[in-house]
Structures are given as C-alpha cells and as structure tokens.
Coordinates of N, CA and C in Angstrom, one line a residue:
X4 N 22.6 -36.7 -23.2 CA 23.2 -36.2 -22.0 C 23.3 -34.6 -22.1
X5 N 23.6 -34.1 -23.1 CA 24.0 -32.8 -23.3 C 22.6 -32.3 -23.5
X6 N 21.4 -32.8 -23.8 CA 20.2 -32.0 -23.9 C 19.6 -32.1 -22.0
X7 N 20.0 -33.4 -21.6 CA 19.5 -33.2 -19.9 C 20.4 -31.9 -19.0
X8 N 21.6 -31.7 -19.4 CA 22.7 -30.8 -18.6 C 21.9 -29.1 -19.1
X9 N 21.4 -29.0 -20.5 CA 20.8 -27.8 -20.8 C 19.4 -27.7 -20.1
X10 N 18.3 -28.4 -19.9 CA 17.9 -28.2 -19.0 C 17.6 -28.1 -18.1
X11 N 18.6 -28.9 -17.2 CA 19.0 -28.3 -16.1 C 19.3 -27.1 -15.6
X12 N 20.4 -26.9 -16.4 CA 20.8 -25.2 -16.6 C 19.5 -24.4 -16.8
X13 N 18.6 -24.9 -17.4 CA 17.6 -23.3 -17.3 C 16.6 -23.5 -16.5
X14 N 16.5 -24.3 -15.7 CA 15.6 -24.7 -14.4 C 16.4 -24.2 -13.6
X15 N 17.8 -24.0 -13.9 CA 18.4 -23.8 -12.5 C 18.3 -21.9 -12.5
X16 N 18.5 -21.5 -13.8 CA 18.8 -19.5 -14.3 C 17.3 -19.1 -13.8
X17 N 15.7 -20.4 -14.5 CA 15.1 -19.6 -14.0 C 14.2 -19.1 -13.4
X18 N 12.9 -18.4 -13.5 CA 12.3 -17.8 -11.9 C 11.8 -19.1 -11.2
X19 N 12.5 -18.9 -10.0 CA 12.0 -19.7 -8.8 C 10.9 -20.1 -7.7
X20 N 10.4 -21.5 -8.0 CA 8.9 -21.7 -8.1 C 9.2 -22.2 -6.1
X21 N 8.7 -21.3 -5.9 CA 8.6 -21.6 -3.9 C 7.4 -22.4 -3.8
X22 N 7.3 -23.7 -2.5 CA 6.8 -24.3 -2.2 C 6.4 -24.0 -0.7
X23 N 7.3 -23.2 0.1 CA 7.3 -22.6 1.4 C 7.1 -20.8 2.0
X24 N 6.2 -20.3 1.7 CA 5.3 -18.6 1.4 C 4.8 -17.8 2.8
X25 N 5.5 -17.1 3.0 CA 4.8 -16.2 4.3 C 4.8 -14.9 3.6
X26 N 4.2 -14.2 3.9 CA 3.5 -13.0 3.7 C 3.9 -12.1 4.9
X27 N 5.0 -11.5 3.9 CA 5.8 -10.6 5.6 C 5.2 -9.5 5.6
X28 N 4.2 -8.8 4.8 CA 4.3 -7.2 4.6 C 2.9 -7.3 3.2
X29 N 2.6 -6.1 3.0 CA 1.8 -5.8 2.0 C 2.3 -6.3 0.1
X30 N 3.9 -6.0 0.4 CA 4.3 -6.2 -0.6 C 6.0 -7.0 -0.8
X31 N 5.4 -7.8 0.3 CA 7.2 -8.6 0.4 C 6.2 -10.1 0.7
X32 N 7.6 -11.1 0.1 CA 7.1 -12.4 0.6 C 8.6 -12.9 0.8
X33 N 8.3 -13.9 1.7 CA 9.5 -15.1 2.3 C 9.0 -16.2 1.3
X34 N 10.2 -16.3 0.1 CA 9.3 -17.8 -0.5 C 11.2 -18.6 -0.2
X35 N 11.0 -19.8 0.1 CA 12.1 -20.9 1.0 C 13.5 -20.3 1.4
X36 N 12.8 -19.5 2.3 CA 14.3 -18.6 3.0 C 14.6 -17.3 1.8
X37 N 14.1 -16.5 0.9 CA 14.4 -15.7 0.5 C 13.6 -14.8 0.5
X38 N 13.7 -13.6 1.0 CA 12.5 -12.3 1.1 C 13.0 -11.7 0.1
X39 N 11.2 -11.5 -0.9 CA 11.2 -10.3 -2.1 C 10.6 -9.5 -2.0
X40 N 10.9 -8.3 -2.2 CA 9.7 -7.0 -2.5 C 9.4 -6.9 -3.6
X41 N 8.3 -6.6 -3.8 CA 7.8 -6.7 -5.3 C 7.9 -5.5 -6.2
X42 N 8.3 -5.3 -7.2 CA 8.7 -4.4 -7.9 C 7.9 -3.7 -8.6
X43 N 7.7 -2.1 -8.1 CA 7.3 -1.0 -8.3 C 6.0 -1.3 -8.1
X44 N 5.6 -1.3 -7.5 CA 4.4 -1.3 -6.1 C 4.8 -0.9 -4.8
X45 N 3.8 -0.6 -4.1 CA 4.3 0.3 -2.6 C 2.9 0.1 -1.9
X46 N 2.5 -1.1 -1.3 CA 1.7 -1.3 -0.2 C 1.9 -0.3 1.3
X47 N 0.6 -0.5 2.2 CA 1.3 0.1 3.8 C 2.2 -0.8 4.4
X48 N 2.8 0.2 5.3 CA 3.6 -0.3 5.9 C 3.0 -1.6 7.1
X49 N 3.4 -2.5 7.3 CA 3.0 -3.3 8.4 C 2.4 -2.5 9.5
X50 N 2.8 -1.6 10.4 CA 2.1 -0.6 11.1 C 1.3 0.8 10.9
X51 N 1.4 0.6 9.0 CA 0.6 1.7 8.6 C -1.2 1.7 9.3
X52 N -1.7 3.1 9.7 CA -2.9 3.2 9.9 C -3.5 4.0 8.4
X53 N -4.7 3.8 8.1 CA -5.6 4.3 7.4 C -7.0 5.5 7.5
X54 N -7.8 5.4 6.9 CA -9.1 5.9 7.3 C -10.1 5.2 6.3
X55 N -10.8 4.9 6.9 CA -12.2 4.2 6.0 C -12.9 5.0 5.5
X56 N -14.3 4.4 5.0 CA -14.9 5.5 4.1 C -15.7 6.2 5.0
X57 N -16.2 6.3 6.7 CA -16.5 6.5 7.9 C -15.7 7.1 8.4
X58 N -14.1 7.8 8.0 CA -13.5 8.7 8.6 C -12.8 7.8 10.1
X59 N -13.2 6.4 10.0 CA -12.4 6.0 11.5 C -11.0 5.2 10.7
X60 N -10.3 5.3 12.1 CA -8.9 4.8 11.9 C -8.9 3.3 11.7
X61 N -8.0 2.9 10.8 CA -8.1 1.4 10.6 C -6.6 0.6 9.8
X62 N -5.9 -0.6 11.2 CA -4.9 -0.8 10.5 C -4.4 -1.7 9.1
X63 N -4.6 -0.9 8.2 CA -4.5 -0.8 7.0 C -3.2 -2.1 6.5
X64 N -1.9 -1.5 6.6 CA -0.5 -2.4 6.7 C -0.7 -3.9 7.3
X65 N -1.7 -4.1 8.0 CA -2.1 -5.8 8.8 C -3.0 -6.2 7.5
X66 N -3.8 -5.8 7.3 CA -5.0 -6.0 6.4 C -4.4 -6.5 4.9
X67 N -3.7 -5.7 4.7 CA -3.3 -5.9 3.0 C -2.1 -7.2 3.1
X68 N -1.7 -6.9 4.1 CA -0.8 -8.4 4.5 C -1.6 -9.4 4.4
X69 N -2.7 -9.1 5.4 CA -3.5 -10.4 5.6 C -4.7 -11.0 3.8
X70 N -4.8 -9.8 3.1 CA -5.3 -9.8 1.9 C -4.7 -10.6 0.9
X71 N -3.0 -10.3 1.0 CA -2.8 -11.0 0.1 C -2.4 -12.1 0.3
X72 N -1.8 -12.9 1.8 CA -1.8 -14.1 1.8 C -3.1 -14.6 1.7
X73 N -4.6 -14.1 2.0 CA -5.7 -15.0 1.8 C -5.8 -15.3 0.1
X74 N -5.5 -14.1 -0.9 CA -5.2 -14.6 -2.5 C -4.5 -15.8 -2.4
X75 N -3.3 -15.5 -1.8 CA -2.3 -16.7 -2.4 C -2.9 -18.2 -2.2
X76 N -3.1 -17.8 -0.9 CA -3.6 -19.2 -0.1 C -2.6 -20.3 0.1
X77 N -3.0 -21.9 -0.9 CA -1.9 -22.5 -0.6 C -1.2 -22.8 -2.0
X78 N -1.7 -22.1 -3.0 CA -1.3 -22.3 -4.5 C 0.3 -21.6 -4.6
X79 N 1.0 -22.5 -5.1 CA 2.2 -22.4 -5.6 C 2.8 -20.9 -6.2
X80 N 3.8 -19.9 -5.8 CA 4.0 -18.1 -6.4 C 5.4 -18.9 -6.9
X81 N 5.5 -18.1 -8.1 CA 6.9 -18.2 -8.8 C 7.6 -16.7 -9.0
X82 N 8.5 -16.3 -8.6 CA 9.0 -14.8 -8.6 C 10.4 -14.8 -9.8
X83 N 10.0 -13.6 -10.3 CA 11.1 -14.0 -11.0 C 12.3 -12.6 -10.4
X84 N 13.0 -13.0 -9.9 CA 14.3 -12.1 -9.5 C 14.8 -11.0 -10.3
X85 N 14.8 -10.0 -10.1 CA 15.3 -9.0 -10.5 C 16.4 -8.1 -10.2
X86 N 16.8 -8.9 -9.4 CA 18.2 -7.9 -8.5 C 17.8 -8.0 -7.0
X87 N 19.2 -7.3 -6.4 CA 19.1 -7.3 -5.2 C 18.6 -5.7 -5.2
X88 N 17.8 -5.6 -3.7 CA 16.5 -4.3 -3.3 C 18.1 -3.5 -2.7
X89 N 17.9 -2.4 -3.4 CA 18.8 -1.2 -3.2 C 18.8 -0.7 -2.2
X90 N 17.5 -0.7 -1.3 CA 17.3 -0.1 0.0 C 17.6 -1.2 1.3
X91 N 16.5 -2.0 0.6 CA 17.1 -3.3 1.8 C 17.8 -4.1 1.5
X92 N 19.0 -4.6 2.0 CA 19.5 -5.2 1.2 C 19.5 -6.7 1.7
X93 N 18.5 -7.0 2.7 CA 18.6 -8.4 2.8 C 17.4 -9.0 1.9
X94 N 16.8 -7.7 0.9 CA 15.4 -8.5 -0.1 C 16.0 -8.6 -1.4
X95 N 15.6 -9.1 -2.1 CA 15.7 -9.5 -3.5 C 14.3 -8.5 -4.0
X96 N 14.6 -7.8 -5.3 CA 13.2 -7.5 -5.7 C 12.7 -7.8 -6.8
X97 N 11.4 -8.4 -7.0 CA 10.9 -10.0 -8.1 C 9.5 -9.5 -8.7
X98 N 8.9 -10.1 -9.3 CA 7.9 -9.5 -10.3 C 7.1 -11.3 -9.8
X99 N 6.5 -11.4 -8.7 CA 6.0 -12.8 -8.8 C 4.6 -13.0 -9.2
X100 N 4.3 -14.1 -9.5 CA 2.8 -14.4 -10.0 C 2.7 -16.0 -9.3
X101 N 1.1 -16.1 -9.2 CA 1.1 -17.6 -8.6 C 0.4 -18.2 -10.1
X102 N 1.5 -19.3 -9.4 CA 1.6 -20.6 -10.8 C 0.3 -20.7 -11.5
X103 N 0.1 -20.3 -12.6 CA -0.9 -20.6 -14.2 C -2.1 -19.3 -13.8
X104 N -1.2 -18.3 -13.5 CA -2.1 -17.2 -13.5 C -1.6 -16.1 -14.4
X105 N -1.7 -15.6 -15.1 CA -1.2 -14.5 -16.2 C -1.0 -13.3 -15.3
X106 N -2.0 -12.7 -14.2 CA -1.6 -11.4 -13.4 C -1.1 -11.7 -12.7
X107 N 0.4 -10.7 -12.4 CA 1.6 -10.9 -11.4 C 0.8 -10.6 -9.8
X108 N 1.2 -10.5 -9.0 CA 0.7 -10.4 -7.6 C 1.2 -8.6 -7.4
X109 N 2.1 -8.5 -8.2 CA 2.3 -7.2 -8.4 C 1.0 -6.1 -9.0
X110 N 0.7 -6.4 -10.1 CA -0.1 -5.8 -10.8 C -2.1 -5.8 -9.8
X111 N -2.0 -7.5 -9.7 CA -2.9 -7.9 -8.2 C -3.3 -6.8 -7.1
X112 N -1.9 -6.4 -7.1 CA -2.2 -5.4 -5.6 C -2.5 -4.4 -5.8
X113 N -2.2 -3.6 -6.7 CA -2.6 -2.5 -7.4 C -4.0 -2.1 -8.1
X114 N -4.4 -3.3 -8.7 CA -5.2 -3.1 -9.1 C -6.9 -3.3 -8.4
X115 N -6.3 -4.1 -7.4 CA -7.5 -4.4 -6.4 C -7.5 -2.9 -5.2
X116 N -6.7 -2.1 -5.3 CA -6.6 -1.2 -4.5 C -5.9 -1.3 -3.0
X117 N -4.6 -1.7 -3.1 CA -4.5 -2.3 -1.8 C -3.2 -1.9 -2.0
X118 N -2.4 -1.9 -2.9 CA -0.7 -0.9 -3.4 C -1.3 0.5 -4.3
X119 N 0.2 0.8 -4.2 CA -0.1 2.1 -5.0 C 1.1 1.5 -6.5
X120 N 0.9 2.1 -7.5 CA 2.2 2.4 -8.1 C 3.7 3.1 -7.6
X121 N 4.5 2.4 -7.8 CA 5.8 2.6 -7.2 C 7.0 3.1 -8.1
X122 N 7.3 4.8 -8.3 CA 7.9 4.8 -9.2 C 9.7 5.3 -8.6
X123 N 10.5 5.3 -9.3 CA 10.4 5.3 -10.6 C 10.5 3.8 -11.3
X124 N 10.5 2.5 -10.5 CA 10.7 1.1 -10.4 C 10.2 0.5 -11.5
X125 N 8.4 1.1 -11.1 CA 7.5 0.9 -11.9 C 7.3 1.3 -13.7
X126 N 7.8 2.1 -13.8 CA 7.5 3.2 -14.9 C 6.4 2.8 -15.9
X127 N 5.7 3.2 -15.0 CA 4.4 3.1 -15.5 C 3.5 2.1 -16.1
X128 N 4.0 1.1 -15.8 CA 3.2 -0.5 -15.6 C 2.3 -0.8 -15.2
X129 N 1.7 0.0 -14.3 CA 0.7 -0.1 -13.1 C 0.1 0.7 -13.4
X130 N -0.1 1.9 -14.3 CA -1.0 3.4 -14.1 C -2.4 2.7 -14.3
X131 N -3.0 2.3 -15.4 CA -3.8 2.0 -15.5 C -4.9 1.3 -14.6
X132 N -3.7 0.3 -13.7 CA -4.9 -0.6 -13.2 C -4.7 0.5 -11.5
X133 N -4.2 1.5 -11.5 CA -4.6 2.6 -10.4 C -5.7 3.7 -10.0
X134 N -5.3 3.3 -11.5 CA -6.7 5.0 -11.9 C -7.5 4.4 -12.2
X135 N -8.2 3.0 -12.2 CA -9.1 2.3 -12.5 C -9.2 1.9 -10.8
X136 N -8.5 1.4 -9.9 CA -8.8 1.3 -8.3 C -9.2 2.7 -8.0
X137 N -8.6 3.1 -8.3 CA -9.2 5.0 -8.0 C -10.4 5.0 -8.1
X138 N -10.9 5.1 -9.4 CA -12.0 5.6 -9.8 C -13.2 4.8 -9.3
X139 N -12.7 3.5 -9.4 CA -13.4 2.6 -9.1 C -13.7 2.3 -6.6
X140 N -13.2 3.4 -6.5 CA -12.6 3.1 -5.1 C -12.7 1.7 -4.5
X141 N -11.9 0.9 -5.0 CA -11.5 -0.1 -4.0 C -10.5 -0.1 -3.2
X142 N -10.6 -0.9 -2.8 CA -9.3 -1.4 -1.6 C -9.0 0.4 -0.3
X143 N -7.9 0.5 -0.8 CA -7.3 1.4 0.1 C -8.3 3.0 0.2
X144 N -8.5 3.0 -2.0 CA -9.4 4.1 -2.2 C -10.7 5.0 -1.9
X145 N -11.6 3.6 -1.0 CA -12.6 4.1 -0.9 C -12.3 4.9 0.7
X146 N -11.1 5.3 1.6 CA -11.0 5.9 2.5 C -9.8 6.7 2.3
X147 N -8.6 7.4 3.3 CA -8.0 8.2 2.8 C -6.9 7.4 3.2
X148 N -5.5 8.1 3.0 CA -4.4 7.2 3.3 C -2.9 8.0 2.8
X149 N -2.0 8.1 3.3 CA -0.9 8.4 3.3 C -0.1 7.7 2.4
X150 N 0.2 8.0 1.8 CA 1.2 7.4 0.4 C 2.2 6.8 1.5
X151 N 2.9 5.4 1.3 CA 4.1 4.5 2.1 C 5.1 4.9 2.2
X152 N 5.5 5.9 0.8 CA 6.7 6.6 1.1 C 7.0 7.4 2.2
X153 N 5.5 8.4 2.3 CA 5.7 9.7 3.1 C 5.3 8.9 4.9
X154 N 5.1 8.1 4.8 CA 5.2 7.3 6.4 C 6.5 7.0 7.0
X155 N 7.1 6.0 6.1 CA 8.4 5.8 6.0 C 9.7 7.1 6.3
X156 N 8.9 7.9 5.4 CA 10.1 9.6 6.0 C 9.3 10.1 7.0
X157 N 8.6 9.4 7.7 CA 7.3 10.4 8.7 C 7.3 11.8 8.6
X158 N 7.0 12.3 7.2 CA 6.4 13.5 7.0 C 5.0 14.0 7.6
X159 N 5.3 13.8 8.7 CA 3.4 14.3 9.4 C 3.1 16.0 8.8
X160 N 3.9 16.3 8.5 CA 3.5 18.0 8.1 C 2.9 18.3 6.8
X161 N 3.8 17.4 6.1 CA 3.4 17.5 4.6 C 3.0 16.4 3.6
X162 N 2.6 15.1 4.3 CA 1.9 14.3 3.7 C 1.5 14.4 2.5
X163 N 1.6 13.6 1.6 CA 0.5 13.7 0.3 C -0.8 12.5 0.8
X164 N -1.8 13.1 0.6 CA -3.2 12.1 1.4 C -4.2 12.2 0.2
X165 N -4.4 10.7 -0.3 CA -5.3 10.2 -1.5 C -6.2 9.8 -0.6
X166 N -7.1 9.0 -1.9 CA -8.2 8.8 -1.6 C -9.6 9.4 -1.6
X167 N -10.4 8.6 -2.2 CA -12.0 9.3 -2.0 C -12.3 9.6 -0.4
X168 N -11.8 9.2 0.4 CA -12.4 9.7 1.8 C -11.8 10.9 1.9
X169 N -10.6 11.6 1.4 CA -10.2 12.6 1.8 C -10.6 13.8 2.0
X170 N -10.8 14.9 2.7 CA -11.4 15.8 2.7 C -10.6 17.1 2.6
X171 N -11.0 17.7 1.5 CA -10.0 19.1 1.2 C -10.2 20.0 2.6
X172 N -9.3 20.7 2.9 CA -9.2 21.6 4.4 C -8.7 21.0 5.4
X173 N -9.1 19.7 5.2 CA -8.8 19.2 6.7 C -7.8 18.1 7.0
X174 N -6.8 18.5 5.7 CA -5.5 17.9 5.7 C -4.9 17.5 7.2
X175 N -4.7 19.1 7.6 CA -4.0 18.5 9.1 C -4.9 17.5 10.2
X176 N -5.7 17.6 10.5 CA -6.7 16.7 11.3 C -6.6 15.3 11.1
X177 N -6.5 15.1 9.3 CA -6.3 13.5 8.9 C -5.1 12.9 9.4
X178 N -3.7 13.7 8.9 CA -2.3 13.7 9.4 C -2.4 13.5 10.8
X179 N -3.0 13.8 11.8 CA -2.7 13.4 12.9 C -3.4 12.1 13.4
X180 N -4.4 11.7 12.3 CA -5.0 10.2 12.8 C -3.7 9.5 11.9
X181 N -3.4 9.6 11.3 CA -2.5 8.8 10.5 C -1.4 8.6 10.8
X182 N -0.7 9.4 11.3 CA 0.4 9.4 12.0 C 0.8 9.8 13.4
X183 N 0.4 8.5 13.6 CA 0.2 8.5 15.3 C 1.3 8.1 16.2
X184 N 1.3 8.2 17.4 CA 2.6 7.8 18.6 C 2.1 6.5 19.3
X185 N 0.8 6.1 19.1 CA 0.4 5.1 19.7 C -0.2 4.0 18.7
X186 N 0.2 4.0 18.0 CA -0.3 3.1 17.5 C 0.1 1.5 17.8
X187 N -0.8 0.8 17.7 CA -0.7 -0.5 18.3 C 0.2 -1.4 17.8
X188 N 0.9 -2.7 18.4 CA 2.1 -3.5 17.8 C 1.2 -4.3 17.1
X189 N 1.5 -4.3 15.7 CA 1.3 -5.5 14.6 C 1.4 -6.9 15.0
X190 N 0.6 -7.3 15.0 CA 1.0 -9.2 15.2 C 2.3 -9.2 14.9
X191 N 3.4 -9.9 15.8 CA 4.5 -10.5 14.8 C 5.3 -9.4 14.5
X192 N 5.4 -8.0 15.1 CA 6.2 -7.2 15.1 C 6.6 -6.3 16.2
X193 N 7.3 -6.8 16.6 CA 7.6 -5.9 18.5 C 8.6 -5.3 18.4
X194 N 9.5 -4.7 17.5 CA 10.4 -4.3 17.5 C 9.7 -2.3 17.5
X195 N 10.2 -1.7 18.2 CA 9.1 -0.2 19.1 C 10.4 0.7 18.1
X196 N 9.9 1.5 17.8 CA 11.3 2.6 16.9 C 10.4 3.9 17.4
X197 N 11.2 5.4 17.5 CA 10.8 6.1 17.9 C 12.1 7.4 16.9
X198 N 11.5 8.3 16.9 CA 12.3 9.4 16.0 C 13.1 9.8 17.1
X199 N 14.3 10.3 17.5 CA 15.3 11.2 18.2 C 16.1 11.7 17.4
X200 N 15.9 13.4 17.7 CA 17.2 14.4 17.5 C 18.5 13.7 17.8
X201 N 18.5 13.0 19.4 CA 19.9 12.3 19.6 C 20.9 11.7 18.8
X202 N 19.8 11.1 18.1 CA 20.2 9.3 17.4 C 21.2 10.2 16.2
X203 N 22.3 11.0 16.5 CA 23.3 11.1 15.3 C 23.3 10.5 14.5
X204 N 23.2 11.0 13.0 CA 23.4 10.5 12.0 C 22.0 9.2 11.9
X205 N 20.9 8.9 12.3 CA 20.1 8.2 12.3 C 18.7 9.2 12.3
X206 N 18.1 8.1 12.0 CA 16.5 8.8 11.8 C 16.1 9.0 13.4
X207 N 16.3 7.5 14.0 CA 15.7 7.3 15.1 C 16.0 5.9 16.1
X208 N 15.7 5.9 17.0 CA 16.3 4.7 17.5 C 15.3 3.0 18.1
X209 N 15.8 1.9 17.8 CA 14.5 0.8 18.0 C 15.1 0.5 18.6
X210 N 13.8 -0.6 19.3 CA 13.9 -1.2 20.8 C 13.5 -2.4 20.9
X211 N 14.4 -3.4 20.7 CA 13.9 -5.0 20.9 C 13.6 -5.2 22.1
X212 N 12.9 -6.4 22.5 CA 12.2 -6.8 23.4 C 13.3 -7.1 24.7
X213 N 14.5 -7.7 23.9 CA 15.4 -7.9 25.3 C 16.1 -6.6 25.7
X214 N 15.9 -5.1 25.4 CA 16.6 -4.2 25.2 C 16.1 -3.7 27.1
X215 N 16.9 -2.7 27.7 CA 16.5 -2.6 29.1 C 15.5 -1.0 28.6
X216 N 15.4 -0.6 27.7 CA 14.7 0.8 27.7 C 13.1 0.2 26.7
X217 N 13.2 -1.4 26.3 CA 11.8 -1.5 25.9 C 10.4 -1.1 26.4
X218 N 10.4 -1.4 27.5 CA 9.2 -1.3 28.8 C 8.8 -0.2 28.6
X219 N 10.1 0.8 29.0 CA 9.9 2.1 29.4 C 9.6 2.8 28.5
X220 N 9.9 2.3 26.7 CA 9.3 3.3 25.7 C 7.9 2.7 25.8
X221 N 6.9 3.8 26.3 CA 5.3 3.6 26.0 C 4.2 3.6 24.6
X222 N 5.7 4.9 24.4 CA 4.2 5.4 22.9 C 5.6 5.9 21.6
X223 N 5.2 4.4 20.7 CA 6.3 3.9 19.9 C 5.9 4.8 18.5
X224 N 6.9 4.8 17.5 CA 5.9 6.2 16.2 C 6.1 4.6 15.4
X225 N 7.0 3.9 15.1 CA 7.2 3.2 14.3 C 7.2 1.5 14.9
X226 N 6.9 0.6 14.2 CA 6.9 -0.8 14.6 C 7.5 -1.3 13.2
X227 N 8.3 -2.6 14.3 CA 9.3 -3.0 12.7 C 9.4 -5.0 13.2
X228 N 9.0 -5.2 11.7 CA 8.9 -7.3 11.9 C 10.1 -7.9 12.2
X229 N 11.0 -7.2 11.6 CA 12.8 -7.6 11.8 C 13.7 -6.4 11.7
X230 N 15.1 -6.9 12.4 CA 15.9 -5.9 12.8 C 16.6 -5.1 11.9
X231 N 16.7 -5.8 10.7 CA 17.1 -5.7 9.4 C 16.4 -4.0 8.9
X232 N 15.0 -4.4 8.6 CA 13.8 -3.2 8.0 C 14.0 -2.1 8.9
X233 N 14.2 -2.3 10.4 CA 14.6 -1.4 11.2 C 16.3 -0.4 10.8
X234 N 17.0 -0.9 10.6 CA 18.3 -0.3 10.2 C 17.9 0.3 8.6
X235 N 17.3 -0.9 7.9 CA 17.5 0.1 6.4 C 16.4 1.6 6.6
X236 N 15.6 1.6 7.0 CA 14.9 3.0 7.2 C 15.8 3.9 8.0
X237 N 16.8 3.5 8.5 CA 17.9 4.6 9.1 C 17.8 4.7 10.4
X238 N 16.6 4.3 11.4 CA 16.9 3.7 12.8 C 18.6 2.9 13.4
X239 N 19.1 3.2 14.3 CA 19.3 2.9 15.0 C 19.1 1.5 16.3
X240 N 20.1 0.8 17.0 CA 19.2 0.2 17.9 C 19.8 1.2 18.9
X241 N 18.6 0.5 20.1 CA 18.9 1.3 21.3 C 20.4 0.8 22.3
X242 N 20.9 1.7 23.1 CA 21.9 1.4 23.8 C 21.8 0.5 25.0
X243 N 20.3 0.1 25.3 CA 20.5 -0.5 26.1 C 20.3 -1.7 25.9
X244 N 20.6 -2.6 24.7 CA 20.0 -3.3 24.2 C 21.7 -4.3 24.2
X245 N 21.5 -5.3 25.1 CA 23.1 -5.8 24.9 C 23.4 -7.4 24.4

C-alpha cells in the first residue's frame, strides 16, 4: 500500500503529460486548460511581421505558430513547470518536450531558427544552437526581423534588426516594414490595440469586438488572441467597451 501511495505522489509532483495541445503563439501552448510559455526562448509575436530573404514582408508570428503545432502534431508534449510567468500571470513557464524525444520544444525552436534565445531566463542554454541557426540561416535567419522584445515595447526608432537579410544603412526603411499600423488580424486574434498618449498610466488602449469604438479603429499597431496578453503588455481596454 505504502509503495502504491508513493507513487502516486510522484505522478502527481511530476511534469505533466497533456493529452489536449493548442499552439497559442510561437512559444506558448494550452496543454488541458493550462497555458505555458516556454522558458528562455522568445518566438514573434502572433502579429509579428518579418522580411524574407527577398526583402518582402511576411507574417512571421502565424508561421512559427503554425510550425510548431505541425512538429508536434498529434504526439503526446510533457512540460515540466517551472513557476508561475512573472509577466503574464495567467501562464505557467515550462521547459516541455514531446514524449520519448530528448530535445525540449524549447531548445527545437531555437535551433531550427524560428526563436531566439531569451535572456536572462535562458542563461545561455540556447547560445549554441543560435549561432548555429545564424550561421546556418534558417528559419527566421535567412531574412531580417525584429528581436520580440523590441515589438512588444514598439521601439520603431531603435529596433535591434538581425538576420542575414539585413541590410546595413537601411535600418530605418526595414523598421517601417516591420512595424506597421496595418497590419493584418491573425487568425483567431481580433482583439485591435493601438498606442495612446491618453491611455494614463498605460501603453495603449484595446478594442474587443463588442466594444462601440471597434469598427471605427481602422489601422490597429498591435493584435492580441486574449484579453489577458492584452493587459500584461500594459494596454488598457477601451471605454467603449461595456
């Protein structure tokens, strides 16, 4: 009896094997009602745009989404929990791997070129298989791209912009394909966010679908999948929104 009650207890402490997997984001998953971000990695943003190795714009944040659910597929990910995510606080952030595979989905994304390293989270876990997506330009590398952080603070002025497609000089030119006002709604993300001086004490203010000033915002800077990711980046909702 006492050896069944002990293992129970460590099936129950440990990492948890999901049977039910959506792929919210580049580097988040919903595994049976609990959203993780993966730890020290930094995919695009769901509405991040990019540049290809052809200098055209391309939505990058859909792609890597859609990249890594096609890895997973329908094979079993076990995450192992690490705490609750400091920034968002409705994620958990996990180190997961899919079941009888030795590379984490973490390490996966990085190394296929589709994350970056995420520090200080990371500390240096990931360099290697970066500078080898680098060098090697895959995934994100073989065009240019806006590090996730500097989107997230929409630094359009001062961007740090990687990548082999980059072109020295013409920093500002790329900045403004990258960081655009029109950019298009992501599958599965209609929530419209927009920077205002107004929005006191906020970055900026979002606009759900039932809100009365949705319509009327045309040319959105930010798109957000839940209301939640909306508030932890420091948005605001809108006032007309009841």
């Amino acid at each position: 009896m006492r050896a069944l009650i002990a293992a129970l207890l460590l099936a129950i402490a440990g990492p948890s094997l999901a049977a039910e997997i959506v792929v919210t984001n580049g580097d988040t998953l919903q595994l049976d009602g609990t959203i993780y971000r993966l730890e020290g990695v930094d995919a695009p943003e769901i509405d991040q745009m990019c540049l290809d190795q052809t200098d055209d714009v391309w939505p990058c944040g859909v792609a890597v989404r859609d990249r890594l659910s096609a890895h997973i597929g329908s094979r079993a990910v076990r995450c192992e929990d690490k705490g609750p995510d400091p920034i968002y606080k409705h994620r958990r952030i996990a180190v997961c791997s899919i079941e009888n595979e030795a590379t984490t989905l973490n390490e996966w994304l990085v190394r296929e070129g589709w994350a970056i390293e995420f520090e200080p989270s990371a500390k240096g876990r990931y360099s290697a298989e970066e500078a080898d997506a680098r060098e090697n330009s895959r995934g994100l590398w073989k065009g240019c791209f806006a590090e996730p952080r500097e989107l997230r603070g929409w630094n359009r002025n001062g961007a740090r912009l990687v990548g082999g497609g980059c072109h020295v000089g013409h920093e500002n030119r790329t900045r403004d394909k990258l960081f655009r006002v029109d950019t298009p709604m992501p599958p599965g993300c209609p929530i419209k966010a927009k920077l205002a001086l107004r929005a006191v004490g906020y970055e900026g203010i979002y606009h759900l679908p039932r809100c009365g000033s949705y319509q009327r915002l045309k040319r959105a800077q930010r798109w957000f999948c839940f209301e939640q990711d909306a508030l932890a980046e420091g948005f605001r909702k809108a006032l007309t929104c009841r």
